[in-house]
Coordinates of C-alpha atoms in Angstrom, one line a residue:
Chain M
M833 CA -60.3 -4.5 80.5
I834 CA -61.6 -4.9 77.0
N835 CA -62.0 -1.5 75.3
E836 CA -65.5 -0.8 74.5
S837 CA -65.4 0.7 70.7
I838 CA -66.9 3.8 69.5
S839 CA -69.2 3.5 65.8
V840 CA -68.8 5.9 63.1
I841 CA -71.3 5.8 60.8
K842 CA -72.0 7.9 57.6
V843 CA -75.7 9.5 57.5
R844 CA -76.3 11.6 54.4
D845 CA -74.2 15.0 55.2
V846 CA -73.0 14.4 58.4
L847 CA -71.3 11.9 60.8
M848 CA -72.7 10.2 63.9
V849 CA -70.6 9.0 66.3
A850 CA -72.2 6.2 68.9
M851 CA -70.2 6.6 72.2
P852 CA -70.2 3.6 74.6
G853 CA -72.1 3.4 77.8
D854 CA -69.3 3.0 80.0
P855 CA -65.6 3.7 78.0
D856 CA -62.3 3.4 79.9
D857 CA -59.8 7.1 79.2
A858 CA -58.5 5.6 76.3
T859 CA -61.5 4.9 74.7
V860 CA -62.7 8.4 75.3
A861 CA -59.2 9.1 73.8
A862 CA -59.7 7.6 70.4
L863 CA -63.5 9.5 70.4
Q864 CA -61.1 12.8 69.2
E865 CA -59.0 10.8 67.1
K866 CA -61.4 9.1 65.1
T867 CA -63.5 11.6 64.3
L868 CA -61.0 13.9 63.3
L869 CA -59.8 11.4 61.3
A870 CA -63.7 10.3 60.0
M871 CA -64.9 14.2 59.4
E872 CA -62.0 14.3 56.7
Q873 CA -61.9 11.3 55.2
H874 CA -65.8 11.7 54.5
E875 CA -65.9 15.1 54.1
V876 CA -69.0 15.6 55.9
R877 CA -70.9 18.8 56.9
G878 CA -71.3 17.8 60.8
L879 CA -71.2 15.6 63.6
I880 CA -73.9 14.1 66.0
L881 CA -72.5 12.3 69.3
D882 CA -75.0 10.1 70.6
L883 CA -74.6 9.7 74.2
S884 CA -77.8 7.8 74.7
K885 CA -76.2 4.8 76.4
V886 CA -73.8 6.7 77.8
D887 CA -74.4 6.6 81.9
T888 CA -71.2 8.1 83.5
L889 CA -70.3 11.4 81.5
D890 CA -67.7 12.5 84.4
S891 CA -65.5 15.3 84.1
Y892 CA -62.7 13.9 81.5
F893 CA -65.6 12.5 79.0
A894 CA -67.3 15.7 79.2
R895 CA -63.9 18.1 78.8
T896 CA -63.3 15.6 75.7
V897 CA -66.7 16.3 74.0
T898 CA -66.2 19.9 74.5
E899 CA -62.7 19.9 73.2
T900 CA -63.5 17.7 70.6
A901 CA -66.5 20.2 69.2
A902 CA -63.9 22.9 69.7
M903 CA -61.6 20.7 67.3
V904 CA -64.6 20.1 64.4
T905 CA -65.5 23.7 64.9
L906 CA -61.5 24.4 63.3
M907 CA -62.4 21.9 61.0
G908 CA -65.5 23.4 59.8
G909 CA -67.9 21.6 60.7
D910 CA -70.4 21.8 63.7
T911 CA -71.4 19.1 65.8
I912 CA -75.1 18.6 67.7
I913 CA -75.2 15.9 71.4
A914 CA -78.0 13.8 71.5
G915 CA -80.0 11.4 73.8
M916 CA -78.2 13.1 76.7
R917 CA -80.3 10.7 79.6
P918 CA -82.0 12.4 82.4
A919 CA -80.3 11.2 85.5
V920 CA -76.6 12.1 83.1
A921 CA -78.1 15.6 82.4
I922 CA -78.6 15.9 86.3
T923 CA -75.9 14.7 87.4
A924 CA -73.7 16.6 84.9
T925 CA -75.3 19.9 86.2
Q926 CA -75.1 19.4 89.8
L927 CA -70.5 18.2 89.1
G928 CA -70.5 21.8 87.4
L929 CA -69.9 20.5 83.7
D930 CA -70.1 23.3 81.2
L931 CA -70.7 22.1 77.5
G932 CA -70.1 25.4 76.0
V933 CA -72.1 26.7 73.8
T934 CA -72.2 22.8 71.7
R935 CA -75.6 22.5 70.2
T936 CA -77.9 19.6 71.7
A937 CA -81.2 17.4 71.0
L938 CA -83.4 15.4 72.6
S939 CA -82.3 12.0 70.3
V940 CA -80.5 11.2 67.2
D941 CA -83.9 11.5 65.3
V942 CA -84.1 15.1 66.6
A943 CA -80.5 16.2 65.4
L944 CA -80.7 14.2 62.1
E945 CA -83.8 16.8 61.8
M946 CA -81.8 19.9 62.6
A947 CA -78.7 18.5 61.1
C948 CA -80.6 18.2 57.6
F949 CA -83.3 20.9 57.7
Q950 CA -81.5 23.7 59.0
P951 CA -80.5 26.3 57.1
G952 CA -77.4 27.9 57.3
Q953 CA -76.4 25.0 59.7
V954 CA -75.1 21.2 58.4
G955 CA -76.8 20.2 55.7
P956 CA -77.9 21.2 53.0
Chain O
M120 CA -79.1 -9.5 102.4
V121 CA -78.1 -11.2 98.8
A122 CA -75.3 -8.3 98.8
Q123 CA -72.3 -8.0 99.5
A124 CA -71.4 -5.7 102.8
G125 CA -68.7 -4.0 101.1
G126 CA -65.7 -5.3 99.2
E127 CA -62.3 -3.3 97.4
V128 CA -61.1 -2.4 94.0
A129 CA -57.7 -1.8 93.7
I130 CA -56.9 1.1 91.7
L131 CA -53.5 0.5 89.7
I132 CA -54.4 1.5 86.5
E133 CA -56.1 3.9 84.4
S134 CA -59.0 1.2 83.3
D135 CA -59.1 -0.2 87.0
I136 CA -61.0 3.6 87.0
V137 CA -64.2 1.6 84.9
S138 CA -63.8 -1.5 87.2
A139 CA -64.5 0.9 90.7
R140 CA -67.4 2.7 88.7
R141 CA -69.0 -0.9 87.8
A142 CA -68.5 -2.2 91.1
V143 CA -70.2 1.5 92.9
R144 CA -73.0 0.7 89.8
E145 CA -73.7 -2.5 91.4
S146 CA -73.3 -2.3 95.2
A147 CA -75.8 1.2 95.0
S148 CA -78.2 0.1 92.6
A149 CA -78.5 -3.1 94.9
I150 CA -79.3 -1.6 97.7
G151 CA -81.8 0.7 96.3
F152 CA -80.9 3.8 95.4
G153 CA -82.4 5.1 92.2
L154 CA -81.3 6.0 89.1
T155 CA -80.2 8.9 89.3
D156 CA -79.0 8.7 92.8
V157 CA -76.9 5.6 91.5
T158 CA -75.5 8.3 88.1
R159 CA -74.8 11.1 91.5
I160 CA -72.9 8.1 93.2
V161 CA -70.9 6.7 90.1
T162 CA -69.7 9.6 88.7
A163 CA -68.7 10.7 92.4
A164 CA -66.6 7.7 92.1
S165 CA -65.0 8.1 88.9
E166 CA -63.7 11.7 89.9
L167 CA -62.1 10.1 92.8
A168 CA -60.9 6.7 91.4
R169 CA -59.0 9.0 88.3
N170 CA -58.0 11.6 91.5
V171 CA -55.9 8.5 92.8
F172 CA -55.1 7.6 90.2
K173 CA -53.3 10.1 88.3
Y174 CA -52.4 12.2 91.5
G175 CA -51.8 9.1 94.0
G176 CA -50.4 6.9 91.4
S177 CA -51.7 4.3 92.4
G178 CA -54.4 3.2 95.8
V179 CA -57.8 1.7 97.0
M180 CA -61.3 2.0 96.6
R181 CA -63.6 0.5 99.1
W182 CA -66.7 0.3 99.4
K183 CA -69.2 -1.2 102.1
F184 CA -73.2 -0.3 103.2
L185 CA -74.0 1.9 106.1
R186 CA -77.4 1.6 107.8
D187 CA -79.1 3.8 105.3
G188 CA -76.4 4.9 102.6
I189 CA -73.8 3.7 101.3
E190 CA -69.5 4.5 102.2
L191 CA -67.6 4.8 99.7
A192 CA -63.3 5.3 100.8
F193 CA -60.3 6.4 98.4
V194 CA -56.8 5.8 99.6
D195 CA -53.7 5.9 98.1
E196 CA -50.5 7.0 99.3
G197 CA -49.3 9.5 97.1
P198 CA -47.6 13.2 97.4
G199 CA -51.3 13.8 99.5
I200 CA -53.1 17.3 99.2
A201 CA -51.1 20.3 100.5
D202 CA -54.3 23.2 100.9
I203 CA -57.2 21.5 101.1
E204 CA -59.4 24.4 100.8
M205 CA -57.8 24.9 97.7
A206 CA -58.2 21.8 96.6
L207 CA -61.8 21.8 97.1
T208 CA -62.6 25.3 94.7
Q209 CA -63.8 24.8 91.7
G210 CA -61.9 25.2 89.3
F211 CA -58.6 24.6 90.8
T212 CA -56.3 22.1 90.1
T213 CA -53.0 21.4 90.1
G214 CA -52.5 18.4 87.0
G215 CA -54.0 20.6 84.0
G216 CA -57.5 19.3 84.6
L217 CA -60.8 21.3 84.8
G218 CA -60.7 21.3 88.6
M219 CA -64.1 19.6 89.2
G220 CA -63.7 16.3 90.3
L221 CA -63.4 17.4 94.4
P222 CA -66.0 20.0 94.5
G223 CA -68.1 17.9 91.8
A224 CA -68.4 15.3 94.0
K225 CA -68.3 16.5 97.0
R226 CA -72.4 18.5 95.5
L227 CA -72.8 15.0 94.6
M228 CA -72.6 12.9 97.7
D229 CA -74.2 14.0 101.0
E230 CA -71.2 14.0 102.9
M231 CA -67.1 14.5 102.2
V232 CA -64.2 13.4 104.5
I233 CA -60.9 14.5 103.6
E234 CA -57.6 13.3 105.5
S235 CA -54.4 14.1 103.6
S236 CA -50.3 14.5 105.4
P237 CA -48.1 15.7 102.8
G238 CA -46.2 12.8 101.8
L239 CA -47.9 10.2 103.4
G240 CA -51.2 10.3 101.2
T241 CA -54.8 10.8 101.2
T242 CA -57.7 9.6 102.0
V243 CA -61.3 10.8 100.8
I244 CA -64.4 9.4 102.3
V245 CA -67.9 9.7 100.7
R246 CA -71.1 8.9 101.7
K247 CA -75.0 9.2 99.9
W248 CA -78.0 8.4 102.4
K249 CA -81.1 7.1 101.2
K250 CA -83.9 9.3 100.6
V251 CA -86.6 7.8 103.1

């Protein structure tokens, strides 16, 4: 099985992490470590998790996302989950997923705006 | 009919969960389920395939087309479920997870049948019907 890769890009003061569409558990687990290491390395203030390519968000994947957000908080950062597709949002809610207090945005575009221009949050 | 009427995916290693998801996505799409229902079915399959791998050790997922829907069967020869009613309770887990796999899959599908005997394994059958 080909391990789909996770791309982590630094934009201004935030990290953008794009999740692949259909990752295996190992790839999902790698998300956490890769993201936290990048946080430290680039000294960014927050993280945008781009889920726009994700077409299956099961409980394992969702738990890793919320855990990662909690870990980012511990490191002093802020997380925005962006771009969840309608079918995924419907399914996730019926499955019983709870993303907790994690902030969300319709798209990466909106998330970047939230991250860069909201005083007291991520960004200047 | 162009699409195959059924098939199976062996669940032996963790990445087979992805293979099971892909097979289900392909077949559910092929018989005309809409994107939201396909996502529901694939997500339920992901939860149940992970249960096979995590609790059963290994097993198989079989799928087949019904007249107006799809049926997925997840079969393992693991330790079985001691208390099915408990296992269907939201938040109950023996594996350190969130405890939403089985009850969540039940909500996403239209029908669920669980057969399990301690020591003999577990079979979970789920069905989804096309809304006309």
